[in-house]
Tab-separated table of C-alpha atoms and ligand atoms in Angstrom:
chain	number	residue	atom	x	y	z
A	2	GLN	CA	-14.284	13.246	32.152
A	3	ARG	CA	-13.115	11.698	35.447
A	4	GLU	CA	-12.441	8.095	36.311
A	5	LEU	CA	-15.285	6.279	38.025
A	6	ARG	CA	-14.518	3.409	40.350
A	7	PHE	CA	-16.699	0.988	42.311
A	8	ILE	CA	-14.989	-1.276	44.805
A	9	GLY	CA	-17.154	-4.274	45.635
A	10	GLU	CA	-16.492	-7.338	47.732
A	11	ARG	CA	-15.723	-9.498	44.722
A	12	VAL	CA	-15.291	-7.090	41.848
A	13	LEU	CA	-13.392	-3.869	41.170
A	14	TRP	CA	-15.187	-1.933	38.383
A	15	ILE	CA	-13.417	0.979	36.752
A	16	GLN	CA	-14.555	3.340	34.035
A	17	PRO	CA	-11.299	4.981	32.898
A	18	CYS	CA	-11.393	8.638	31.931
A	19	CYS	CA	-9.451	8.238	28.681
A	20	LEU	CA	-7.554	5.842	26.430
A	21	LYS	CA	-4.227	6.502	28.164
A	22	GLU	CA	-5.714	5.515	31.500
A	23	LEU	CA	-7.417	2.442	30.021
A	24	LEU	CA	-4.067	1.225	28.654
A	25	GLU	CA	-2.346	1.906	31.965
A	26	LEU	CA	-5.017	-0.032	33.845
A	27	LYS	CA	-4.748	-2.932	31.371
A	28	ALA	CA	-0.978	-2.970	31.979
A	29	THR	CA	-1.536	-2.982	35.758
A	30	TYR	CA	-4.323	-5.614	35.575
A	31	PRO	CA	-3.583	-7.749	32.474
A	32	ASN	CA	-6.411	-10.143	33.406
A	33	ALA	CA	-8.980	-7.344	33.592
A	34	LYS	CA	-12.034	-7.825	31.362
A	35	LEU	CA	-13.167	-5.003	29.129
A	36	VAL	CA	-16.950	-4.904	29.169
A	37	VAL	CA	-19.067	-2.853	26.778
A	38	GLY	CA	-22.497	-4.384	26.105
A	39	ASN	CA	-22.046	-7.185	28.665
A	40	THR	CA	-24.022	-9.547	26.409
A	41	GLU	CA	-21.212	-12.140	26.529
A	42	VAL	CA	-19.562	-11.428	29.892
A	43	GLY	CA	-22.922	-11.082	31.660
A	44	ILE	CA	-23.895	-14.578	30.534
A	45	GLU	CA	-20.518	-16.003	31.538
A	46	MET	CA	-20.823	-14.515	35.038
A	47	LYS	CA	-24.493	-15.278	35.600
A	48	PHE	CA	-24.873	-18.699	33.995
A	49	LYS	CA	-21.360	-20.114	33.778
A	50	ASN	CA	-20.244	-18.948	37.215
A	51	LEU	CA	-17.149	-17.208	35.923
A	52	LEU	CA	-15.780	-14.388	38.026
A	53	TYR	CA	-13.798	-11.467	36.653
A	54	PRO	CA	-12.396	-9.587	39.662
A	55	VAL	CA	-11.403	-6.502	37.643
A	56	ILE	CA	-13.728	-5.021	35.035
A	57	LEU	CA	-12.845	-2.064	32.819
A	58	ALA	CA	-15.661	-0.151	31.107
A	59	PRO	CA	-14.408	1.536	27.906
A	60	ALA	CA	-17.813	2.351	26.375
A	61	TYR	CA	-17.341	6.126	26.466
A	62	ILE	CA	-13.723	6.435	25.359
A	63	SER	CA	-13.779	8.510	22.182
A	64	GLU	CA	-11.009	6.620	20.317
A	65	LEU	CA	-13.044	3.420	20.749
A	66	ASN	CA	-16.123	5.115	19.326
A	67	ILE	CA	-14.508	6.533	16.215
A	68	ILE	CA	-16.347	6.241	12.900
A	69	GLN	CA	-14.494	7.637	9.939
A	70	HIS	CA	-14.192	7.095	6.236
A	71	ILE	CA	-10.559	6.459	5.385
A	72	GLN	CA	-8.926	5.846	2.025
A	73	ASP	CA	-9.712	2.128	1.801
A	74	GLY	CA	-12.921	1.828	3.794
A	75	ILE	CA	-14.580	2.728	7.093
A	76	GLN	CA	-12.765	2.654	10.404
A	77	VAL	CA	-15.040	1.683	13.287
A	78	GLY	CA	-14.082	1.868	16.971
A	79	ALA	CA	-14.323	-1.349	19.010
A	80	SER	CA	-16.979	0.081	21.357
A	81	VAL	CA	-19.340	1.086	18.535
A	82	THR	CA	-22.627	-0.754	19.016
A	83	LEU	CA	-24.084	-2.986	16.341
A	84	THR	CA	-27.068	-0.644	15.942
A	85	VAL	CA	-24.770	2.323	15.265
A	86	LEU	CA	-22.628	0.196	12.942
A	87	GLY	CA	-25.792	-0.719	11.027
A	88	ASP	CA	-26.821	2.948	10.728
A	89	VAL	CA	-23.368	3.960	9.471
A	90	LEU	CA	-23.259	1.178	6.894
A	91	HIS	CA	-26.813	1.916	5.709
A	92	ALA	CA	-25.806	5.536	5.110
A	93	ALA	CA	-22.656	4.471	3.257
A	94	VAL	CA	-24.622	2.056	1.056
A	95	LYS	CA	-27.067	4.850	0.256
A	96	ASN	CA	-24.422	7.468	-0.562
A	97	LEU	CA	-21.576	5.538	-2.200
A	98	PRO	CA	-21.404	3.761	-5.578
A	99	ALA	CA	-22.834	0.229	-5.261
A	100	GLN	CA	-19.544	-1.353	-6.335
A	101	LYS	CA	-17.752	0.056	-3.268
A	102	THR	CA	-20.169	-1.295	-0.676
A	103	GLU	CA	-20.399	-5.061	-1.310
A	104	ILE	CA	-18.846	-5.859	2.092
A	105	PHE	CA	-20.978	-3.270	3.897
A	106	LYS	CA	-24.099	-4.898	2.443
A	107	ALA	CA	-22.906	-8.302	3.633
A	108	VAL	CA	-22.317	-6.968	7.168
A	109	LEU	CA	-25.817	-5.468	7.082
A	110	GLU	CA	-27.239	-8.812	5.982
A	111	GLN	CA	-25.605	-10.491	8.997
A	112	LEU	CA	-26.768	-7.733	11.355
A	113	ARG	CA	-30.334	-8.216	10.160
A	114	TRP	CA	-30.331	-11.708	11.668
A	115	PHE	CA	-28.038	-10.916	14.602
A	116	ALA	CA	-29.792	-11.305	17.967
A	117	GLY	CA	-32.665	-8.857	18.633
A	118	GLN	CA	-32.842	-5.086	18.699
A	119	GLN	CA	-32.172	-4.841	22.455
A	120	ILE	CA	-28.954	-6.823	22.166
A	121	ARG	CA	-27.817	-4.928	19.057
A	122	ASN	CA	-28.422	-1.629	20.851
A	123	VAL	CA	-25.782	-2.400	23.485
A	124	ALA	CA	-23.508	-5.092	22.019
A	125	ALA	CA	-20.308	-3.752	20.474
A	126	VAL	CA	-18.482	-4.850	17.361
A	127	GLY	CA	-15.273	-5.304	19.405
A	128	GLY	CA	-17.099	-7.582	21.832
A	129	ASN	CA	-18.115	-9.886	18.981
A	130	ILE	CA	-14.583	-10.037	17.576
A	131	MET	CA	-12.844	-10.506	20.921
A	132	THR	CA	-15.236	-13.169	22.193
A	133	ALA	CA	-13.835	-15.226	19.299
A	134	SER	CA	-16.886	-17.457	19.235
A	135	PRO	CA	-16.691	-20.135	16.513
A	136	ILE	CA	-20.273	-19.241	15.560
A	137	SER	CA	-19.816	-15.464	15.517
A	138	ASP	CA	-21.828	-14.031	12.649
A	139	LEU	CA	-19.496	-11.139	11.940
A	140	ASN	CA	-16.064	-12.768	12.147
A	141	PRO	CA	-16.419	-14.857	8.938
A	142	VAL	CA	-17.358	-11.643	7.101
A	143	PHE	CA	-14.431	-9.732	8.593
A	144	MET	CA	-12.075	-12.630	7.838
A	145	ALA	CA	-13.222	-13.084	4.242
A	146	ALA	CA	-12.908	-9.317	3.784
A	147	GLY	CA	-9.387	-9.283	5.269
A	148	CYS	CA	-10.351	-6.493	7.677
A	149	LYS	CA	-7.530	-4.737	9.493
A	150	LEU	CA	-7.609	-4.536	13.275
A	151	THR	CA	-5.729	-1.907	15.250
A	152	VAL	CA	-4.686	-3.132	18.670
A	153	MET	CA	-2.953	-1.171	21.404
A	154	SER	CA	-1.185	-1.559	24.684
A	155	LYS	CA	0.666	0.961	26.814
A	156	GLY	CA	3.399	2.234	24.494
A	157	GLU	CA	2.609	0.000	21.494
A	158	LYS	CA	0.174	0.068	18.619
A	159	ARG	CA	-0.004	-2.540	15.857
A	160	VAL	CA	-2.236	-3.375	12.931
A	161	LEU	CA	-3.210	-6.990	12.257
A	162	GLU	CA	-5.144	-8.503	9.421
A	163	MET	CA	-8.013	-10.756	10.357
A	164	ASP	CA	-6.837	-13.984	8.740
A	165	ASP	CA	-6.733	-17.633	9.770
A	166	LYS	CA	-4.003	-16.900	12.331
A	167	PHE	CA	-6.038	-14.340	14.258
A	168	PHE	CA	-7.947	-17.000	16.248
A	169	PRO	CA	-5.294	-19.498	17.432
A	170	GLY	CA	-7.788	-21.602	19.418
A	171	TYR	CA	-11.284	-21.874	20.857
A	172	ARG	CA	-12.320	-18.405	22.081
A	173	LYS	CA	-8.760	-17.122	21.776
A	174	THR	CA	-7.241	-14.286	19.740
A	175	VAL	CA	-3.607	-13.395	19.088
A	176	LEU	CA	-3.884	-10.263	21.235
A	177	LYS	CA	-1.529	-10.174	24.185
A	178	GLN	CA	-3.102	-9.911	27.637
A	179	GLU	CA	-2.210	-6.253	28.046
A	180	GLU	CA	-3.533	-5.338	24.577
A	181	ILE	CA	-6.962	-4.002	23.704
A	182	LEU	CA	-8.743	-3.821	20.379
A	183	LEU	CA	-8.995	-0.196	19.308
A	184	SER	CA	-10.775	-0.350	15.953
A	185	ILE	CA	-11.557	-2.312	12.808
A	186	GLU	CA	-11.289	-1.197	9.179
A	187	ILE	CA	-14.020	-2.571	6.954
A	188	PRO	CA	-12.766	-2.155	3.382
A	189	TYR	CA	-14.512	-0.838	0.293
A	190	THR	CA	-14.828	-3.217	-2.624
A	191	ARG	CA	-13.714	-2.433	-6.140
A	192	LYS	CA	-15.057	-2.996	-9.620
A	193	GLY	CA	-15.111	-6.723	-10.387
A	194	GLN	CA	-15.316	-7.712	-6.717
A	195	TYR	CA	-18.312	-9.495	-5.201
A	196	PHE	CA	-19.071	-10.378	-1.603
A	197	SER	CA	-21.839	-12.294	0.159
A	198	ALA	CA	-22.595	-13.407	3.688
A	199	PHE	CA	-25.003	-16.120	4.745
A	200	LYS	CA	-26.253	-17.415	8.081
A	201	GLN	CA	-28.146	-20.656	8.599
A	202	SER	CA	-29.783	-21.054	11.983
A	203	PRO	CA	-32.645	-23.187	13.313
A	204	ARG	CA	-34.902	-20.104	13.538
A	205	LYS	CA	-34.737	-17.033	11.315
A	206	GLU	CA	-34.830	-14.386	14.007
A	207	ASP	CA	-32.786	-14.053	17.182
A	208	ASP	CA	-31.028	-17.412	16.988
A	209	ILE	CA	-27.469	-18.659	16.959
A	210	SER	CA	-25.918	-19.968	13.764
A	211	ILE	CA	-25.492	-23.530	12.653
A	212	VAL	CA	-23.161	-22.419	9.870
A	213	THR	CA	-22.331	-18.863	8.926
A	214	CYS	CA	-20.008	-17.543	6.222
A	215	GLY	CA	-18.431	-14.682	4.318
A	216	MET	CA	-17.408	-15.115	0.658
A	217	ASN	CA	-15.266	-12.702	-1.311
A	218	VAL	CA	-14.166	-12.971	-4.947
A	219	PHE	CA	-12.507	-10.560	-7.348
A	220	PHE	CA	-11.908	-11.037	-11.023
A	221	LYS	CA	-9.208	-10.069	-13.486
A	222	GLU	CA	-10.222	-6.917	-15.310
A	223	GLN	CA	-13.133	-7.331	-17.743
A	224	SER	CA	-13.207	-11.101	-17.298
A	225	ASN	CA	-14.725	-13.958	-15.304
A	226	ILE	CA	-11.282	-15.264	-14.320
A	227	VAL	CA	-10.730	-15.444	-10.568
A	228	GLU	CA	-7.887	-13.217	-9.408
A	229	GLY	CA	-8.512	-13.711	-5.697
A	230	ILE	CA	-11.039	-15.523	-3.530
A	231	ARG	CA	-11.502	-15.853	0.219
A	232	ILE	CA	-14.155	-18.051	1.815
A	233	SER	CA	-14.595	-18.083	5.571
A	234	TYR	CA	-16.914	-20.245	7.674
A	235	GLY	CA	-18.180	-20.194	11.220
A	236	GLY	CA	-19.616	-23.326	12.817
A	237	MET	CA	-17.190	-25.720	11.115
A	238	ALA	CA	-14.343	-25.819	13.668
A	239	PRO	CA	-13.504	-24.520	17.158
A	240	VAL	CA	-12.542	-21.245	15.419
A	241	THR	CA	-13.657	-19.180	12.428
A	242	VAL	CA	-11.801	-20.712	9.472
A	243	LEU	CA	-10.692	-19.915	5.939
A	244	ALA	CA	-11.138	-22.550	3.218
A	245	THR	CA	-7.617	-21.846	1.987
A	246	ALA	CA	-7.012	-25.046	0.008
A	247	THR	CA	-10.265	-24.656	-1.926
A	248	CYS	CA	-9.589	-20.978	-2.593
A	249	ASN	CA	-6.109	-21.759	-3.934
A	250	ARG	CA	-7.579	-24.307	-6.327
A	251	LEU	CA	-10.002	-21.759	-7.746
A	252	LEU	CA	-7.405	-19.125	-8.614
A	253	ASN	CA	-7.090	-18.232	-12.308
A	254	ARG	CA	-10.164	-20.308	-13.118
A	255	GLN	CA	-13.243	-19.147	-15.016
A	256	TRP	CA	-16.417	-18.689	-12.960
A	257	ASN	CA	-18.365	-21.528	-14.586
A	258	GLU	CA	-19.903	-24.935	-13.890
A	259	GLU	CA	-16.496	-26.631	-13.838
A	260	LEU	CA	-15.300	-24.274	-11.129
A	261	LEU	CA	-18.488	-24.973	-9.184
A	262	GLU	CA	-17.897	-28.718	-9.347
A	263	GLU	CA	-14.273	-28.387	-8.306
A	264	ALA	CA	-15.218	-26.059	-5.419
A	265	CYS	CA	-17.877	-28.454	-4.125
A	266	THR	CA	-15.561	-31.463	-4.219
A	267	SER	CA	-12.802	-29.501	-2.559
A	268	LEU	CA	-15.042	-28.011	0.150
A	269	ALA	CA	-16.379	-31.475	0.971
A	270	GLU	CA	-12.782	-32.554	1.674
A	271	GLU	CA	-11.595	-29.399	3.391
A	272	MET	CA	-14.643	-28.634	5.563
A	273	SER	CA	-14.910	-32.080	7.115
A	274	LEU	CA	-16.061	-32.572	10.698
A	275	SER	CA	-15.477	-35.492	12.980
A	276	PRO	CA	-18.712	-37.448	13.707
A	277	SER	CA	-18.384	-36.440	17.376
A	278	ALA	CA	-17.852	-32.706	16.725
A	279	PRO	CA	-19.526	-30.463	19.317
A	280	GLY	CA	-22.809	-29.040	18.027
A	281	GLY	CA	-23.838	-32.256	16.214
A	282	MET	CA	-25.675	-32.129	12.865
A	283	VAL	CA	-22.379	-33.030	11.211
A	284	THR	CA	-23.745	-34.080	7.820
A	285	TYR	CA	-26.060	-31.096	7.684
A	286	ARG	CA	-23.245	-28.658	8.508
A	287	ARG	CA	-20.964	-30.189	5.863
A	288	THR	CA	-23.737	-29.966	3.288
A	289	LEU	CA	-24.363	-26.345	4.239
A	290	THR	CA	-20.789	-25.320	3.409
A	291	ILE	CA	-21.407	-26.537	-0.124
A	292	SER	CA	-24.946	-25.255	-0.568
A	293	LEU	CA	-23.985	-21.791	0.712
A	294	PHE	CA	-21.127	-21.724	-1.799
A	295	TYR	CA	-23.624	-22.720	-4.497
A	296	LYS	CA	-25.763	-19.745	-3.499
A	297	PHE	CA	-22.698	-17.497	-3.773
A	298	PHE	CA	-21.780	-19.013	-7.128
A	299	LEU	CA	-25.227	-18.231	-8.553
A	300	THR	CA	-25.287	-14.724	-7.049
A	301	VAL	CA	-21.931	-13.869	-8.613
A	302	GLN	CA	-22.801	-15.506	-11.931
A	303	HIS	CA	-25.943	-13.399	-12.060
A	304	LYS	CA	-23.953	-10.222	-11.358
A	305	LEU	CA	-21.334	-11.111	-13.978
A	306	ALA	CA	-23.969	-11.668	-16.672
B	407	FAD	P1	-19.037	-7.898	26.152
B	407	FAD	O1	-19.844	-8.967	26.838
B	407	FAD	O2	-19.051	-6.531	26.772
B	407	FAD	O3	-17.549	-8.384	25.922
B	407	FAD	C1	-17.288	-9.580	25.206
B	407	FAD	C2	-15.795	-9.921	25.206
B	407	FAD	O4	-15.069	-9.003	24.401
B	407	FAD	C3	-15.141	-9.867	26.589
B	407	FAD	O5	-14.224	-10.909	26.696
B	407	FAD	C4	-14.459	-8.519	26.584
B	407	FAD	O6	-13.383	-8.449	27.490
B	407	FAD	C5	-13.995	-8.428	25.134
B	407	FAD	N1	-13.823	-7.047	24.664
B	407	FAD	C6	-14.794	-6.135	24.434
B	407	FAD	N2	-14.260	-4.994	23.923
B	407	FAD	C7	-12.921	-5.205	23.846
B	407	FAD	C8	-11.819	-4.410	23.396
B	407	FAD	N3	-11.980	-3.177	22.917
B	407	FAD	N4	-10.567	-4.941	23.448
B	407	FAD	C9	-10.384	-6.202	23.937
B	407	FAD	N5	-11.379	-6.989	24.377
B	407	FAD	C10	-12.635	-6.505	24.321
B	407	FAD	N6	-23.513	-13.215	18.562
B	407	FAD	C11	-23.542	-13.452	17.210
B	407	FAD	O7	-22.485	-13.488	16.574
B	407	FAD	N7	-24.736	-13.614	16.552
B	407	FAD	C12	-25.924	-13.569	17.174
B	407	FAD	O8	-26.963	-13.715	16.537
B	407	FAD	C13	-25.926	-13.353	18.594
B	407	FAD	N8	-27.094	-13.344	19.269
B	407	FAD	C14	-27.077	-13.163	20.624
B	407	FAD	C15	-28.296	-13.211	21.317
B	407	FAD	C16	-28.318	-13.035	22.678
B	407	FAD	C17	-29.647	-13.098	23.394
B	407	FAD	C18	-27.114	-12.813	23.403
B	407	FAD	C19	-27.119	-12.616	24.898
B	407	FAD	C20	-25.896	-12.767	22.732
B	407	FAD	C21	-25.867	-12.957	21.344
B	407	FAD	N9	-24.660	-12.942	20.621
B	407	FAD	C22	-24.676	-13.168	19.251
B	407	FAD	C23	-23.385	-12.718	21.293
B	407	FAD	C24	-23.051	-11.255	21.639
B	407	FAD	O9	-24.198	-10.452	21.660
B	407	FAD	C25	-22.046	-10.610	20.677
B	407	FAD	O10	-20.851	-11.339	20.649
B	407	FAD	C26	-21.738	-9.144	21.007
B	407	FAD	O11	-21.156	-8.503	19.883
B	407	FAD	C27	-20.810	-8.976	22.208
B	407	FAD	O12	-20.603	-7.595	22.443
B	407	FAD	P2	-20.639	-6.953	23.906
B	407	FAD	O13	-20.267	-5.528	23.772
B	407	FAD	O14	-21.924	-7.244	24.607
B	407	FAD	O15	-19.485	-7.790	24.601
């Protein structure tokens, strides 16, 4: 494949021929925007009057479209569309033991209520991560799952975990300007591990979230004692967050009514919002963090029984 280049009055648009060329171009133009589905950038340029003078189009680069089962999960290239991601996860859920696919099912649940079919057909998983929207529907799932992200620049490749340091501020990630996101690893779950995702929005279909979350718990062998737990929320801060203090309090505790009470009290403290927080509905959003945890509590209790 050859490079394709359009030189306009205001914008230089380049479709690089391969990964090497993409990384070279990103080193030459660190401010260049990668655009795949254009469902975020298009809105920024059309309605928010932002101008990106250099646009790189990596939709057809094979390394960014990789889909492969690896030892711990599925590796998905950053340019893979949400529709394709859904198809791949559906197949995995069908073919693998149920215990391995708890996170895949949660991603599918979020995709079900993610925009409409037309958007999902073009929007890429990397575009959702890199937009770093505080109400992204996928980032809380990826954060609660501890997904690994491979990022690359000319001459350097590194793997990061999506944790509470990945989004250092509103619509920011820890990637350096010359870096691109190559792929994400969505892990398998193991026996004694349970995962749920929930999205609350004003309308069921094709609407943005009020609060969205991913919740991940695993238990000590043959018990209901919490060995690890990770709860992540969107819509509760300028970034996707982890409820770390609450999670720490729940470690080594039995999954019972006492734990539920402790979690609710702790979440009420930890997931507070200032009365003037952007987005409004402050009391409702705070209540949602607790009621969504309650839903998770019951789901897990049912599975443990
Ligand atoms: P683009 O617009 O192409 O790019 C988005 C950003 O990601 C840009 O800053 C770009 O430079 C960067 N980027 C892309 N790929 C890379 C890479 N490989 N490395 C580094 N940076 C990269 N979002 C939700 O979470 N839930 C919803 O329900 C939802 N509904 C929507 C409904 C509508 C009508 C619209 C227009 C948008 C909606 N969105 C929603 C937001 C959007 O669709 C998603 O964030 C989508 O995943 C963005 O993907 P994209 O490929 O279109 O991104």
